[in-house]
PDB file of N, CA, C and O in Angstrom:
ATOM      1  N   UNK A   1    -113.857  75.223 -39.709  1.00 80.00           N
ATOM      2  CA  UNK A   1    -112.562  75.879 -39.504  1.00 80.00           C
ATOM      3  C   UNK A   1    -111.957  75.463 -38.163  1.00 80.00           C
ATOM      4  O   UNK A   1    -110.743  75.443 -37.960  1.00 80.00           O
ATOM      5  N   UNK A   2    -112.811  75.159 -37.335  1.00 86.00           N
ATOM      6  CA  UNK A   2    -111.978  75.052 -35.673  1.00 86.00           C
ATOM      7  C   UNK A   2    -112.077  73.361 -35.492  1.00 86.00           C
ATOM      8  O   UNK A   2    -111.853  72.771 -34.435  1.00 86.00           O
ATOM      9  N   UNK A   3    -112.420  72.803 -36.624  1.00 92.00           N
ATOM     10  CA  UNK A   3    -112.086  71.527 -36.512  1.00 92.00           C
ATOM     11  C   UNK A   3    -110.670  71.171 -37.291  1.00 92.00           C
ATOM     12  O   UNK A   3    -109.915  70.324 -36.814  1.00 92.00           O
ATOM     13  N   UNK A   4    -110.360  71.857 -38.500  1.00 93.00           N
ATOM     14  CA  UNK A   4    -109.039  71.893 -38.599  1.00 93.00           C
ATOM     15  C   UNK A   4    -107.525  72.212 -38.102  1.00 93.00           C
ATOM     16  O   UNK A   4    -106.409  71.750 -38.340  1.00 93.00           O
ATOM     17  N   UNK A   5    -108.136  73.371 -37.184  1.00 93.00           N
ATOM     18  CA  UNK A   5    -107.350  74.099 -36.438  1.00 93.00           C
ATOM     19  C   UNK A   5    -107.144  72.835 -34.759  1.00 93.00           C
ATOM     20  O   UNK A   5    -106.060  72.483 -34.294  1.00 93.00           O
ATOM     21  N   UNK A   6    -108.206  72.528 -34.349  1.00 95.00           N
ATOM     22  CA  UNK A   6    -107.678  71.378 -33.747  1.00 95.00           C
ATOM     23  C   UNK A   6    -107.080  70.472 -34.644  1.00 95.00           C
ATOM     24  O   UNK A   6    -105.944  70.877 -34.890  1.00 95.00           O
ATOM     25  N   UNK A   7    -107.265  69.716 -35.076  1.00 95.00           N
ATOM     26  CA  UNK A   7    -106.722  68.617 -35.788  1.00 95.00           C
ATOM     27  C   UNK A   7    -105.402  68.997 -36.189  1.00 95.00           C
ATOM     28  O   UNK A   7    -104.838  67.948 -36.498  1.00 95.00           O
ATOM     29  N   UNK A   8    -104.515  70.099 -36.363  1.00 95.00           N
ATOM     30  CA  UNK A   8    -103.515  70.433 -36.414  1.00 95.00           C
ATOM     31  C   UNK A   8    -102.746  70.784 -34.950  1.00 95.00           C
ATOM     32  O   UNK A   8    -101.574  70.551 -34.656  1.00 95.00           O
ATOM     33  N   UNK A   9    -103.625  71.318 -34.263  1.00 94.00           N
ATOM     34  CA  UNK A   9    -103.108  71.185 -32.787  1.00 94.00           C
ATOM     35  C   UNK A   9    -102.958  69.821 -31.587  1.00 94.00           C
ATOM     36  O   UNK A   9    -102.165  69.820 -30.645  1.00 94.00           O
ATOM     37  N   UNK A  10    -103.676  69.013 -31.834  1.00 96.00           N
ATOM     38  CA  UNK A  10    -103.369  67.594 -31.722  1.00 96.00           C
ATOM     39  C   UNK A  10    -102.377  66.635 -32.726  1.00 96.00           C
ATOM     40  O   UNK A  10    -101.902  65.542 -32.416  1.00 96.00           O
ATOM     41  N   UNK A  11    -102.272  67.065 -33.498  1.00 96.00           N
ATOM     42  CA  UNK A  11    -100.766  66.956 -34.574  1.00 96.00           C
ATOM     43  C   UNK A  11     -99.804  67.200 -33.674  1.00 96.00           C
ATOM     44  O   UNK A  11     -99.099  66.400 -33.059  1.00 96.00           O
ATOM     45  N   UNK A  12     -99.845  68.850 -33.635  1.00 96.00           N
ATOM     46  CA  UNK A  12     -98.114  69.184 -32.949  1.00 96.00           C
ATOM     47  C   UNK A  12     -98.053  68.603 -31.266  1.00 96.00           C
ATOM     48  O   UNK A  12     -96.981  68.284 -30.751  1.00 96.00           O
ATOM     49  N   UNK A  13     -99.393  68.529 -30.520  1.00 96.00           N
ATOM     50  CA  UNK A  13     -98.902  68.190 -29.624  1.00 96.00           C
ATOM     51  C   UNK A  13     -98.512  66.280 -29.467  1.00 96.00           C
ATOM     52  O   UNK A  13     -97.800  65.797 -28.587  1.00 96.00           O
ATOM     53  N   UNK A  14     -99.189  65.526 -30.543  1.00 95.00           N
ATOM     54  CA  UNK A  14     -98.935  64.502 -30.694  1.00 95.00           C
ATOM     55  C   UNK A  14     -97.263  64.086 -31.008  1.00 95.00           C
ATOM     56  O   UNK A  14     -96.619  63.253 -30.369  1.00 95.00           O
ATOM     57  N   UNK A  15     -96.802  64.845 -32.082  1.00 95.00           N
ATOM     58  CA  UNK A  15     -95.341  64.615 -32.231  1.00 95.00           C
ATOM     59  C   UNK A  15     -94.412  65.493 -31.284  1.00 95.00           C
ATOM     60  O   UNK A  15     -93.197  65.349 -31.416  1.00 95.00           O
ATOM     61  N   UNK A  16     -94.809  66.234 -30.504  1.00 94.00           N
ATOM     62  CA  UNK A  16     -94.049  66.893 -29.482  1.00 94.00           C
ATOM     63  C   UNK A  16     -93.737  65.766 -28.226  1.00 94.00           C
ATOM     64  O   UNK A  16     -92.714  65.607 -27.560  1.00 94.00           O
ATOM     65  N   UNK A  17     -95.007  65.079 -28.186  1.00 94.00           N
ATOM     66  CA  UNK A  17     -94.736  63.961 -26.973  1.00 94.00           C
ATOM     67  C   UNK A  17     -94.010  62.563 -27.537  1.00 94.00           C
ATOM     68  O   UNK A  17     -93.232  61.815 -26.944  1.00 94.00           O
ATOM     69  N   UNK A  18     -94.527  62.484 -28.856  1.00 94.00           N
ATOM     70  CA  UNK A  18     -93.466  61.580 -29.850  1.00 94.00           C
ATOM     71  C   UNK A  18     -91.871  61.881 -29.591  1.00 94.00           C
ATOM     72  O   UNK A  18     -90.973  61.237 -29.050  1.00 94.00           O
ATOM     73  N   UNK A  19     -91.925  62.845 -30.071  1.00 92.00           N
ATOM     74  CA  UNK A  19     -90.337  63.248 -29.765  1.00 92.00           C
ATOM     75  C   UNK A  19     -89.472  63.477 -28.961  1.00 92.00           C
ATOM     76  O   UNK A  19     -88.292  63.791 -29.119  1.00 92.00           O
ATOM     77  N   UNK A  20     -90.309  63.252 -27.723  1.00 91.00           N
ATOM     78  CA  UNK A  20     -89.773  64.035 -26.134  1.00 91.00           C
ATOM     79  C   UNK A  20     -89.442  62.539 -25.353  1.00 91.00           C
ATOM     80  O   UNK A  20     -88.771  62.350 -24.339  1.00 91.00           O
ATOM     81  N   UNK A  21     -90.174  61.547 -26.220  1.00 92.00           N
ATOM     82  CA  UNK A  21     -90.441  59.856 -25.651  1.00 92.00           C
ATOM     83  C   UNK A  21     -88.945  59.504 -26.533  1.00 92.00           C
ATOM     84  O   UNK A  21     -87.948  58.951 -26.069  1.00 92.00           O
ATOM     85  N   UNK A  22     -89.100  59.890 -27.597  1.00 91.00           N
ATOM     86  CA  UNK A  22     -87.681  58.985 -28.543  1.00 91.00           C
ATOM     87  C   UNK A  22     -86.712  59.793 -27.321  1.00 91.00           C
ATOM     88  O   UNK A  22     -86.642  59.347 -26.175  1.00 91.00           O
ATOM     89  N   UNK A  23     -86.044  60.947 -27.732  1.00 88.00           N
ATOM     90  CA  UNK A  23     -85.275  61.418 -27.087  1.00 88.00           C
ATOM     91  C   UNK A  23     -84.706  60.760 -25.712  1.00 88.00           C
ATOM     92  O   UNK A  23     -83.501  60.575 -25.545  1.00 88.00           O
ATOM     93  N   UNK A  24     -85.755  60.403 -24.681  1.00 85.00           N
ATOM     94  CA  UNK A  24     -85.561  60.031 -23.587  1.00 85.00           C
ATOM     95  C   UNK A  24     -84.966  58.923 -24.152  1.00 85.00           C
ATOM     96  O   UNK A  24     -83.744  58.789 -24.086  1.00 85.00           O
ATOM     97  N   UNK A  25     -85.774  57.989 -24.780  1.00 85.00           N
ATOM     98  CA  UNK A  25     -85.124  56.831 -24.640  1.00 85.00           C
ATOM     99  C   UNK A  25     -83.583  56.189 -25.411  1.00 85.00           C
ATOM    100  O   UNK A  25     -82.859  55.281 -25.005  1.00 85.00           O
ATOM    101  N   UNK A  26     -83.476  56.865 -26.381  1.00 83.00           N
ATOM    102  CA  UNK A  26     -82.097  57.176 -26.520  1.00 83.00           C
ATOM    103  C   UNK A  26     -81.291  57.681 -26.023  1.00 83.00           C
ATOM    104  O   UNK A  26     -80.153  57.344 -26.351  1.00 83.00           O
ATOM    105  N   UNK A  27     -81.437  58.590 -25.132  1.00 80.00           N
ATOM    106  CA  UNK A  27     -80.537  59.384 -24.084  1.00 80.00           C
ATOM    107  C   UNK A  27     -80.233  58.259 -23.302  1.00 80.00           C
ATOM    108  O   UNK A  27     -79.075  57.924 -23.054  1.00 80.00           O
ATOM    109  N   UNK A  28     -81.350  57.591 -22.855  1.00 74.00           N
ATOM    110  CA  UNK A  28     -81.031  56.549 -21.545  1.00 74.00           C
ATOM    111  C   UNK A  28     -80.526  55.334 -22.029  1.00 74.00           C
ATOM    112  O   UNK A  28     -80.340  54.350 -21.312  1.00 74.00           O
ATOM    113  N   UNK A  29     -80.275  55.392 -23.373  1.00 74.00           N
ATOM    114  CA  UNK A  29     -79.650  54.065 -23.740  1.00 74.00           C
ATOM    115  C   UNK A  29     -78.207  54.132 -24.256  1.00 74.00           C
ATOM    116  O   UNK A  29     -77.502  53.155 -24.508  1.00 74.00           O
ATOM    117  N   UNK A  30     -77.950  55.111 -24.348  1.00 73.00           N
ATOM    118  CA  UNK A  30     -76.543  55.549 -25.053  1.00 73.00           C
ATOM    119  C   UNK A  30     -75.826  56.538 -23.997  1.00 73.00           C
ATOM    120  O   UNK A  30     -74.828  57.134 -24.403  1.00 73.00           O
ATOM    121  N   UNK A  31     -76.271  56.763 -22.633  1.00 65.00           N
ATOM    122  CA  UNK A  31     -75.721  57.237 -21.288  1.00 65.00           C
ATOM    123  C   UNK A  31     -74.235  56.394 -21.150  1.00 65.00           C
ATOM    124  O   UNK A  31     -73.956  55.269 -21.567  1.00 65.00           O
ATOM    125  N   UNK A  32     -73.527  57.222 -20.521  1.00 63.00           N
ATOM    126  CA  UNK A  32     -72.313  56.376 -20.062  1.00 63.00           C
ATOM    127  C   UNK A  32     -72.552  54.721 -18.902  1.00 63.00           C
ATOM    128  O   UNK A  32     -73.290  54.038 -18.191  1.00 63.00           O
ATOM    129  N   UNK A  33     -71.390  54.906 -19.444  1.00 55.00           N
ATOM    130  CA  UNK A  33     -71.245  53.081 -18.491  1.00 55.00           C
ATOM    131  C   UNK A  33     -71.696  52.875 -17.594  1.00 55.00           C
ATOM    132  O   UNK A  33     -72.434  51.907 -17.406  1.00 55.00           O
ATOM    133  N   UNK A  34     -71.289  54.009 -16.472  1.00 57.00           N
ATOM    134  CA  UNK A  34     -72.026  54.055 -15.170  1.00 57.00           C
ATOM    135  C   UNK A  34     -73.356  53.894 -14.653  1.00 57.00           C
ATOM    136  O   UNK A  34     -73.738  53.546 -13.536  1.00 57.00           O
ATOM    137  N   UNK A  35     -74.063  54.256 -15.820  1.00 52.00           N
ATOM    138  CA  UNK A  35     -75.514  54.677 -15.662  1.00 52.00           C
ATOM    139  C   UNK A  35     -76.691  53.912 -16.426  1.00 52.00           C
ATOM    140  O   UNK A  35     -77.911  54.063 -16.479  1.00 52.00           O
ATOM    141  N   UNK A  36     -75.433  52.691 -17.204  1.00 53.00           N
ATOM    142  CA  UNK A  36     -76.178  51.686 -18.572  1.00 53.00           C
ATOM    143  C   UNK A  36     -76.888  50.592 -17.530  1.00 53.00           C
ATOM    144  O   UNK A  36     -76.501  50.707 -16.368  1.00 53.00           O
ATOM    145  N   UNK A  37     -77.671  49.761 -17.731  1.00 60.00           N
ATOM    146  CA  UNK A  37     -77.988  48.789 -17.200  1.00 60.00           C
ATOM    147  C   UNK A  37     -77.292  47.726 -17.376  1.00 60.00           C
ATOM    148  O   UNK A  37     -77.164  46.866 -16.506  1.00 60.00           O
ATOM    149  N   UNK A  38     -76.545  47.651 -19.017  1.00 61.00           N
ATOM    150  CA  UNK A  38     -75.624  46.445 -19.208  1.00 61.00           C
ATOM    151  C   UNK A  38     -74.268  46.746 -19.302  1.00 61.00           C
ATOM    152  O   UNK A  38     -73.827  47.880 -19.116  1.00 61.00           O
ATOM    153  N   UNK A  39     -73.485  45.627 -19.626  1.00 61.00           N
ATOM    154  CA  UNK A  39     -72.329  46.309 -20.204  1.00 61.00           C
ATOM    155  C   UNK A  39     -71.786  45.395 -21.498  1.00 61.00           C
ATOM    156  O   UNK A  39     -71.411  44.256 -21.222  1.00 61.00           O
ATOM    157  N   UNK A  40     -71.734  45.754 -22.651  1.00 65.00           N
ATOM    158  CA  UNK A  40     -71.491  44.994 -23.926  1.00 65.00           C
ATOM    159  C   UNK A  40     -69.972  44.194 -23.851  1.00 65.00           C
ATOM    160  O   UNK A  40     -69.729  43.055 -24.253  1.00 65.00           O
ATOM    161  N   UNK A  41     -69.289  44.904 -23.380  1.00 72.00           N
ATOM    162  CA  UNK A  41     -67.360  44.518 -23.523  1.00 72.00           C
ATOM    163  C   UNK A  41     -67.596  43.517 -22.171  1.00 72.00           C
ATOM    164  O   UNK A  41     -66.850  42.540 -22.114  1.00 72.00           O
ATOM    165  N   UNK A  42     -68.271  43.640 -21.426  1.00 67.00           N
ATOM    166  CA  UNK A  42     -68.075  42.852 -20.057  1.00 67.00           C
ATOM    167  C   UNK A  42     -69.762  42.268 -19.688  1.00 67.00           C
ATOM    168  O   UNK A  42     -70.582  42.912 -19.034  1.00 67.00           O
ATOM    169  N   UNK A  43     -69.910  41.376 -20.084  1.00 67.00           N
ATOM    170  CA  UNK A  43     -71.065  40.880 -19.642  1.00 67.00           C
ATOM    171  C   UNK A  43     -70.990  39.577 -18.416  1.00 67.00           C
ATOM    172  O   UNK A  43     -70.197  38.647 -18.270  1.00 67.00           O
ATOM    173  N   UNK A  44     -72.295  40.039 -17.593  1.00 68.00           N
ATOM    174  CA  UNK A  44     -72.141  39.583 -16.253  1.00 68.00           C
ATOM    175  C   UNK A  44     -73.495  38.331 -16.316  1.00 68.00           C
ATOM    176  O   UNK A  44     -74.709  38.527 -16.369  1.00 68.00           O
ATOM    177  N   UNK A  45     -72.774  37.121 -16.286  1.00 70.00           N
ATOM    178  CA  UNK A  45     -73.945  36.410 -16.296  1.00 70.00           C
ATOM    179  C   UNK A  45     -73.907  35.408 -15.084  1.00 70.00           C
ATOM    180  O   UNK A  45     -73.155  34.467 -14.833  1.00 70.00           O
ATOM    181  N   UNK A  46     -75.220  36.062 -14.278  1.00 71.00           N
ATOM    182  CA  UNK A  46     -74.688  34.707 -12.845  1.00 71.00           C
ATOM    183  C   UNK A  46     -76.054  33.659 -13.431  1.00 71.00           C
ATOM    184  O   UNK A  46     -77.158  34.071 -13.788  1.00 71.00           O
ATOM    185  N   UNK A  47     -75.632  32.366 -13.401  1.00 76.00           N
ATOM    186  CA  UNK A  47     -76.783  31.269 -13.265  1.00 76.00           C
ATOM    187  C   UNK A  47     -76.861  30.705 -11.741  1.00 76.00           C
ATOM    188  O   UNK A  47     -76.143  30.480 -10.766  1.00 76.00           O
ATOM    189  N   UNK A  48     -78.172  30.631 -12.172  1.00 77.00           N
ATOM    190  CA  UNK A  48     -78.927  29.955 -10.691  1.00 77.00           C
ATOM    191  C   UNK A  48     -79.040  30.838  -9.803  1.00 77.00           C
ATOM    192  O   UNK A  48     -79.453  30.364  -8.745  1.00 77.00           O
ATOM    193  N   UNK A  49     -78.834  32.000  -9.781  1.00 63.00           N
ATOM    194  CA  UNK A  49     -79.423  32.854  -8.994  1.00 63.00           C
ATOM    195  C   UNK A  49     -81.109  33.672  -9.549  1.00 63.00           C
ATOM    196  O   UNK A  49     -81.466  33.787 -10.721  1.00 63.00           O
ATOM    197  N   UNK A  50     -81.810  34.087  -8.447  1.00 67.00           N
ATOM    198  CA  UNK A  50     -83.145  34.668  -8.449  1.00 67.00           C
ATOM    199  C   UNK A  50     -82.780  36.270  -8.488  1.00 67.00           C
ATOM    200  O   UNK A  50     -81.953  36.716  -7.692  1.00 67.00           O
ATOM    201  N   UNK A  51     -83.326  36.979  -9.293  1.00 56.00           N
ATOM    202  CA  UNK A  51     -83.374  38.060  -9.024  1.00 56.00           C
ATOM    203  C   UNK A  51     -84.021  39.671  -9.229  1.00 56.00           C
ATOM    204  O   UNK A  51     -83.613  40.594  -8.525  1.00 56.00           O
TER     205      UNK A  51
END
């Protein structure tokens, strides 16, 4: 019995951290302009520079 009862509690906490990881990373990818790393309409491409 308390092996099921874990095995269901490592479930929810497994998809709780699943879901807390997607979230972030969609949040941080669909953030406004300011805060994007790129920009799709305006792309900045320097060559020959290191960086």
């Amino acid at each position: 019995m308390g092996s099921i009862l874990s095995t269901f509690g490592s479930l929810a906490i497994g998809g709780i951290v699943a879901s807390a990881t997607i979230v972030g990373v969609v949040s941080s990818q669909t953030s406004s302009s300011g805060e994007s790393p790129a920009n799709v309409n305006q792309p900045v491409i320097q060559y020959g520079t290191e960086g």
